[in-house]
GROMACS .gro file of C-alpha atoms in nm:
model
  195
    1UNK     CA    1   1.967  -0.727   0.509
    2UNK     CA    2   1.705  -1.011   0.425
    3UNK     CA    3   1.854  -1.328   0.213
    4UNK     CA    4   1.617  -1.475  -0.087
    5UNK     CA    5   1.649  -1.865  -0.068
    6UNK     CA    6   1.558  -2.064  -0.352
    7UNK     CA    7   1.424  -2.423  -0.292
    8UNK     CA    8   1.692  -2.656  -0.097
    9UNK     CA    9   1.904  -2.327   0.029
   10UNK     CA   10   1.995  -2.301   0.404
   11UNK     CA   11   2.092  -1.979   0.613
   12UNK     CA   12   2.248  -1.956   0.965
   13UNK     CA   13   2.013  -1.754   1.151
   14UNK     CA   14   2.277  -1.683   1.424
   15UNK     CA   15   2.585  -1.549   1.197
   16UNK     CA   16   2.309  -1.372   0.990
   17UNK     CA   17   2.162  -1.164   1.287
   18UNK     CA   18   2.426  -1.204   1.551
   19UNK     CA   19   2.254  -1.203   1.918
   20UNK     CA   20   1.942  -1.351   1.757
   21UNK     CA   21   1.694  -1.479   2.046
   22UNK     CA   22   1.385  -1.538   1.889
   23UNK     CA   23   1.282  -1.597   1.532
   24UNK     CA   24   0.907  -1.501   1.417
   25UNK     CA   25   0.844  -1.727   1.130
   26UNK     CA   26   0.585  -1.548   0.899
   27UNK     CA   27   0.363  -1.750   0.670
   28UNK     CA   28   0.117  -1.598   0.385
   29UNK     CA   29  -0.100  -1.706   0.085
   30UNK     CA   30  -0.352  -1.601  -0.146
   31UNK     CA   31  -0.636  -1.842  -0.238
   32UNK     CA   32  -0.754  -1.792  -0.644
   33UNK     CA   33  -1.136  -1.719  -0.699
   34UNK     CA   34  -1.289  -2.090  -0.686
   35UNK     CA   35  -1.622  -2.196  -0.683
   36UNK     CA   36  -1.762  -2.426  -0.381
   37UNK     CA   37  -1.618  -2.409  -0.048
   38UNK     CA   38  -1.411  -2.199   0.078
   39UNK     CA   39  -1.023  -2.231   0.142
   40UNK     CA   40  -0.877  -2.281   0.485
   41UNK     CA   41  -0.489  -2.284   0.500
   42UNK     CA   42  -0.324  -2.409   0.797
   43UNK     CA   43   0.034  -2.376   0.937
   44UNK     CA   44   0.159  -2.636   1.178
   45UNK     CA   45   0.483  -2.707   1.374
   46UNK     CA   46   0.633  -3.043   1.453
   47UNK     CA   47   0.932  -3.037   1.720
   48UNK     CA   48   1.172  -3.311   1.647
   49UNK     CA   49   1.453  -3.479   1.729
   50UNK     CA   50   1.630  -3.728   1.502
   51UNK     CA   51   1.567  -4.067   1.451
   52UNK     CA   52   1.917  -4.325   1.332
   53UNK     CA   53   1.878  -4.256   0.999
   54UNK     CA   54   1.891  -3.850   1.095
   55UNK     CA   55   1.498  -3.867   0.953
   56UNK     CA   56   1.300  -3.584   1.189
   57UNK     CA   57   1.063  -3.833   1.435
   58UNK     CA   58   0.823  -3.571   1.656
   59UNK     CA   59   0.918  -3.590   2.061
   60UNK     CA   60   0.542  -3.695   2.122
   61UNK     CA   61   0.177  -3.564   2.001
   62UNK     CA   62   0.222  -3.259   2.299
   63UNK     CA   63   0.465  -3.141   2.021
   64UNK     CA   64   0.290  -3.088   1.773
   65UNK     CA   65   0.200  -2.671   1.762
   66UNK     CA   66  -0.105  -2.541   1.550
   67UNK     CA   67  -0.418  -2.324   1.567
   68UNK     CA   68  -0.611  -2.624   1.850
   69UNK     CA   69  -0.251  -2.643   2.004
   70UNK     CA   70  -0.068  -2.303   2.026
   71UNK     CA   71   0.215  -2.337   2.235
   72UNK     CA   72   0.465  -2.624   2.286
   73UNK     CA   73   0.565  -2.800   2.580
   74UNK     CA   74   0.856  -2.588   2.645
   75UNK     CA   75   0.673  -2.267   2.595
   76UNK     CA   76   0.962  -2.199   2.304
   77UNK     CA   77   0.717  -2.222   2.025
   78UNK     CA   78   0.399  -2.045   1.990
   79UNK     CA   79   0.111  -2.022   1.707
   80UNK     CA   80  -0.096  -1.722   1.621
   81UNK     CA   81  -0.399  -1.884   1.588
   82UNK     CA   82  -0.640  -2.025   1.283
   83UNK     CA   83  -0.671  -1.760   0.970
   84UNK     CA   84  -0.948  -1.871   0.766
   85UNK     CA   85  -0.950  -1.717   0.503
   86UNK     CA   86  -0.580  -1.580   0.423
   87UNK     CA   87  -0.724  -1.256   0.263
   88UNK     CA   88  -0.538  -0.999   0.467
   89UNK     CA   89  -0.207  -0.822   0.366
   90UNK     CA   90   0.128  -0.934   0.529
   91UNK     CA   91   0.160  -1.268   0.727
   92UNK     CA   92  -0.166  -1.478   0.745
   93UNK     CA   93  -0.058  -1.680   1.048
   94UNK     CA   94   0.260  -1.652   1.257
   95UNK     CA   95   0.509  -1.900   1.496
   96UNK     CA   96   0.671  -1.747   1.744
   97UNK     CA   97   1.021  -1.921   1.825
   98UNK     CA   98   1.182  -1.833   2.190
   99UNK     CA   99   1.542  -2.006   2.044
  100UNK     CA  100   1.721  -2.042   2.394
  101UNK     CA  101   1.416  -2.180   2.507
  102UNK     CA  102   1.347  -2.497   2.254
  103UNK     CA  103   1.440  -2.845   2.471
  104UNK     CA  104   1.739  -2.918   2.400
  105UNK     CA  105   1.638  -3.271   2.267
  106UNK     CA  106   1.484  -3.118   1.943
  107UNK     CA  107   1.662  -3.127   1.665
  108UNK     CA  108   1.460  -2.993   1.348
  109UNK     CA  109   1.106  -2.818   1.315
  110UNK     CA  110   0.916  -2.829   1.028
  111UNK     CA  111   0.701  -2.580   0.937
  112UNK     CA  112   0.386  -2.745   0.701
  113UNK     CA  113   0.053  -2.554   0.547
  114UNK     CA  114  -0.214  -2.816   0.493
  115UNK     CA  115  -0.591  -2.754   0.351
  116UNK     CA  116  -0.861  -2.822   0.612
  117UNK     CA  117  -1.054  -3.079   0.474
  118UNK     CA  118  -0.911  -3.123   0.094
  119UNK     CA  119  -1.036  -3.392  -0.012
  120UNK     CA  120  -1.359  -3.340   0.058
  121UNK     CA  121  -1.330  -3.009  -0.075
  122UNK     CA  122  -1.162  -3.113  -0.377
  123UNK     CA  123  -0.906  -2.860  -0.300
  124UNK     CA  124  -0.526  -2.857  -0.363
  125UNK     CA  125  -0.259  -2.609  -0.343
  126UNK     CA  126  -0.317  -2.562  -0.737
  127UNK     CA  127  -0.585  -2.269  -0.628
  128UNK     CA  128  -0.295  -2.122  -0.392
  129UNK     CA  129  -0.118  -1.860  -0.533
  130UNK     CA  130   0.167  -1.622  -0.355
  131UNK     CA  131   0.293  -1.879  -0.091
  132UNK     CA  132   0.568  -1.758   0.149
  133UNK     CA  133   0.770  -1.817   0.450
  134UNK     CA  134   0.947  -1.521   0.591
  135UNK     CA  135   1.198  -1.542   0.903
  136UNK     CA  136   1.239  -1.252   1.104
  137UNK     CA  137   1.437  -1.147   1.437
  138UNK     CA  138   1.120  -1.130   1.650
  139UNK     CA  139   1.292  -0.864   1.892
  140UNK     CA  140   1.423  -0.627   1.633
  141UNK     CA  141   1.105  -0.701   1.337
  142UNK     CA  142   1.428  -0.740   1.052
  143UNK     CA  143   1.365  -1.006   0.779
  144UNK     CA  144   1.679  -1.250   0.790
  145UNK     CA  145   1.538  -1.439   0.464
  146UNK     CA  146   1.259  -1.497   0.324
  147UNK     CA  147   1.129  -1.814   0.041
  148UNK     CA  148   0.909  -1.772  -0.209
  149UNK     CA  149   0.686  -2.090  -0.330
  150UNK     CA  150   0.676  -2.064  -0.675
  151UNK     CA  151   0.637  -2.390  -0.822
  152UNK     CA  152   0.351  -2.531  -0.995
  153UNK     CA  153   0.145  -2.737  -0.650
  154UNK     CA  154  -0.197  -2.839  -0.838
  155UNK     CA  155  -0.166  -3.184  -0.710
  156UNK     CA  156  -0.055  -3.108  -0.363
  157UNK     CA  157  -0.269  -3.066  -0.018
  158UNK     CA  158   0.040  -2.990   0.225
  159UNK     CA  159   0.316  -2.820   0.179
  160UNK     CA  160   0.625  -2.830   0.373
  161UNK     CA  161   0.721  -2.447   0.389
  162UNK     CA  162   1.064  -2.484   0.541
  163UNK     CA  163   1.267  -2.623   0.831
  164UNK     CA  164   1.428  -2.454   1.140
  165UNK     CA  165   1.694  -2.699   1.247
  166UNK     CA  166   2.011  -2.671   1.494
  167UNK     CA  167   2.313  -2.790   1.361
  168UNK     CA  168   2.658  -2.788   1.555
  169UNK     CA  169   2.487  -2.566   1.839
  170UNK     CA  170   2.368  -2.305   1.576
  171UNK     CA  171   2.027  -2.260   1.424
  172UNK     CA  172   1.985  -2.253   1.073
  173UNK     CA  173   1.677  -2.274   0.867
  174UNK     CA  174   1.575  -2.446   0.522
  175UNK     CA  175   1.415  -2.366   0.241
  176UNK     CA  176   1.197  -2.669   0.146
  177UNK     CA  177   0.890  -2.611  -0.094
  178UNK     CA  178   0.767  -3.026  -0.078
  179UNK     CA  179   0.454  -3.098  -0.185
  180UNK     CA  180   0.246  -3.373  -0.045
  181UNK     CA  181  -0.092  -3.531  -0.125
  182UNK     CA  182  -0.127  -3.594   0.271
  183UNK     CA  183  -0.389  -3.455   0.516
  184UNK     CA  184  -0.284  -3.314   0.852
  185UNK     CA  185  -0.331  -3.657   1.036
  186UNK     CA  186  -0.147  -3.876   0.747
  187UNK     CA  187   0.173  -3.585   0.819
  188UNK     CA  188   0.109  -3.658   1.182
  189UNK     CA  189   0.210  -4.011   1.150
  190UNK     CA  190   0.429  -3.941   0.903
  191UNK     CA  191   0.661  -3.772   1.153
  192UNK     CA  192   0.560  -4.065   1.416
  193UNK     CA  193   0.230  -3.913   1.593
  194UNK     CA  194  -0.054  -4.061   1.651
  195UNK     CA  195  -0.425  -3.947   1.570
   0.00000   0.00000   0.00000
């Protein structure tokens, strides 16, 4: 049975779907009718470990997973690929999370959705409507929880979806729903990348 989170709520993946091996992390969207360009939504993944403050610092820039960058170093997490234009039914992109095969030295993964080019664009997450994160058991295609973004985003041009993170040995994920007015390379350094 599939858990609603609200923002800030947490599940254990592994007591909710005992045997759990890999997590599919479905992400979807619907843009609003705008005039000028057109909307492209992107979902990234940044494999951390903790820093001494327990702040999530990315391993290095090899760990960094999106549509140019598909799988990590470990092979544990793979991306779907670049949807453009988030006007299909169901998940627009998908990660694909192998759990017993993430390096051990990562700690948390955050899962953001940035617009390509927003500020040239003049674009924010105020056109977005629908936003989701669903977590599924990847072997068995159950929902363990899902998060829906509801809150009002019109200043925003990422958003942090949610957070997979381990936590005594177990791995539990986070509903987040922050809003940023950051571009993909300003959330790269952010989490201690460089561009």
């Amino acid at each position: 049975m599939s858990t609603t989170l609200q923002t800030g709520h947490r599940i254990n993946l592994e007591k909710s779907a005992p045997g759990l091996k890999r997590v599919r992390i479905g992400l979807g969207w619907k843009v609003n009718a705008a005039e000028g360009h057109a909307f492209d939504l992107d979902s990234s993944v940044f494999l951390c470990k903790k820093d001494a403050d327990d702040h999530p610092v990315m391993i290095s820039n090899a760990h960094f997973v999106y549509y140019n960058h598909t799988t990590s170093p470990d092979g544990a997490v793979v991306h779907s690929g670049d949807n453009r234009t988030g006007d299909k039914d169901g998940d627009d992109e998908v990660i694909t999370v192998d759990l017993d095969k993430v390096d051990a030295a990562v700690m948390e993964m955050p899962i953001v959705v940035t617009i390509h080019d927003a500020e040239v664009r003049k674009q924010n997450f105020g056109s977005v409507s629908g936003a989701y994160v669903k977590v599924y058991n990847a072997d068995t295609g159950e929902t363990i929880a899902e998060y829906n973004l509801n809150e009002d985003y019109s200043d925003k041009t990422a958003l942090q979806f949610g957070s997979l993170y381990r936590k005594d040995g177990e791995w539990r994920f986070q509903a987040v729903g922050a809003g940023f007015k950051l571009n993909l390379a300003t959330f790269i350094r952010k989490l201690g990348g460089t561009v």
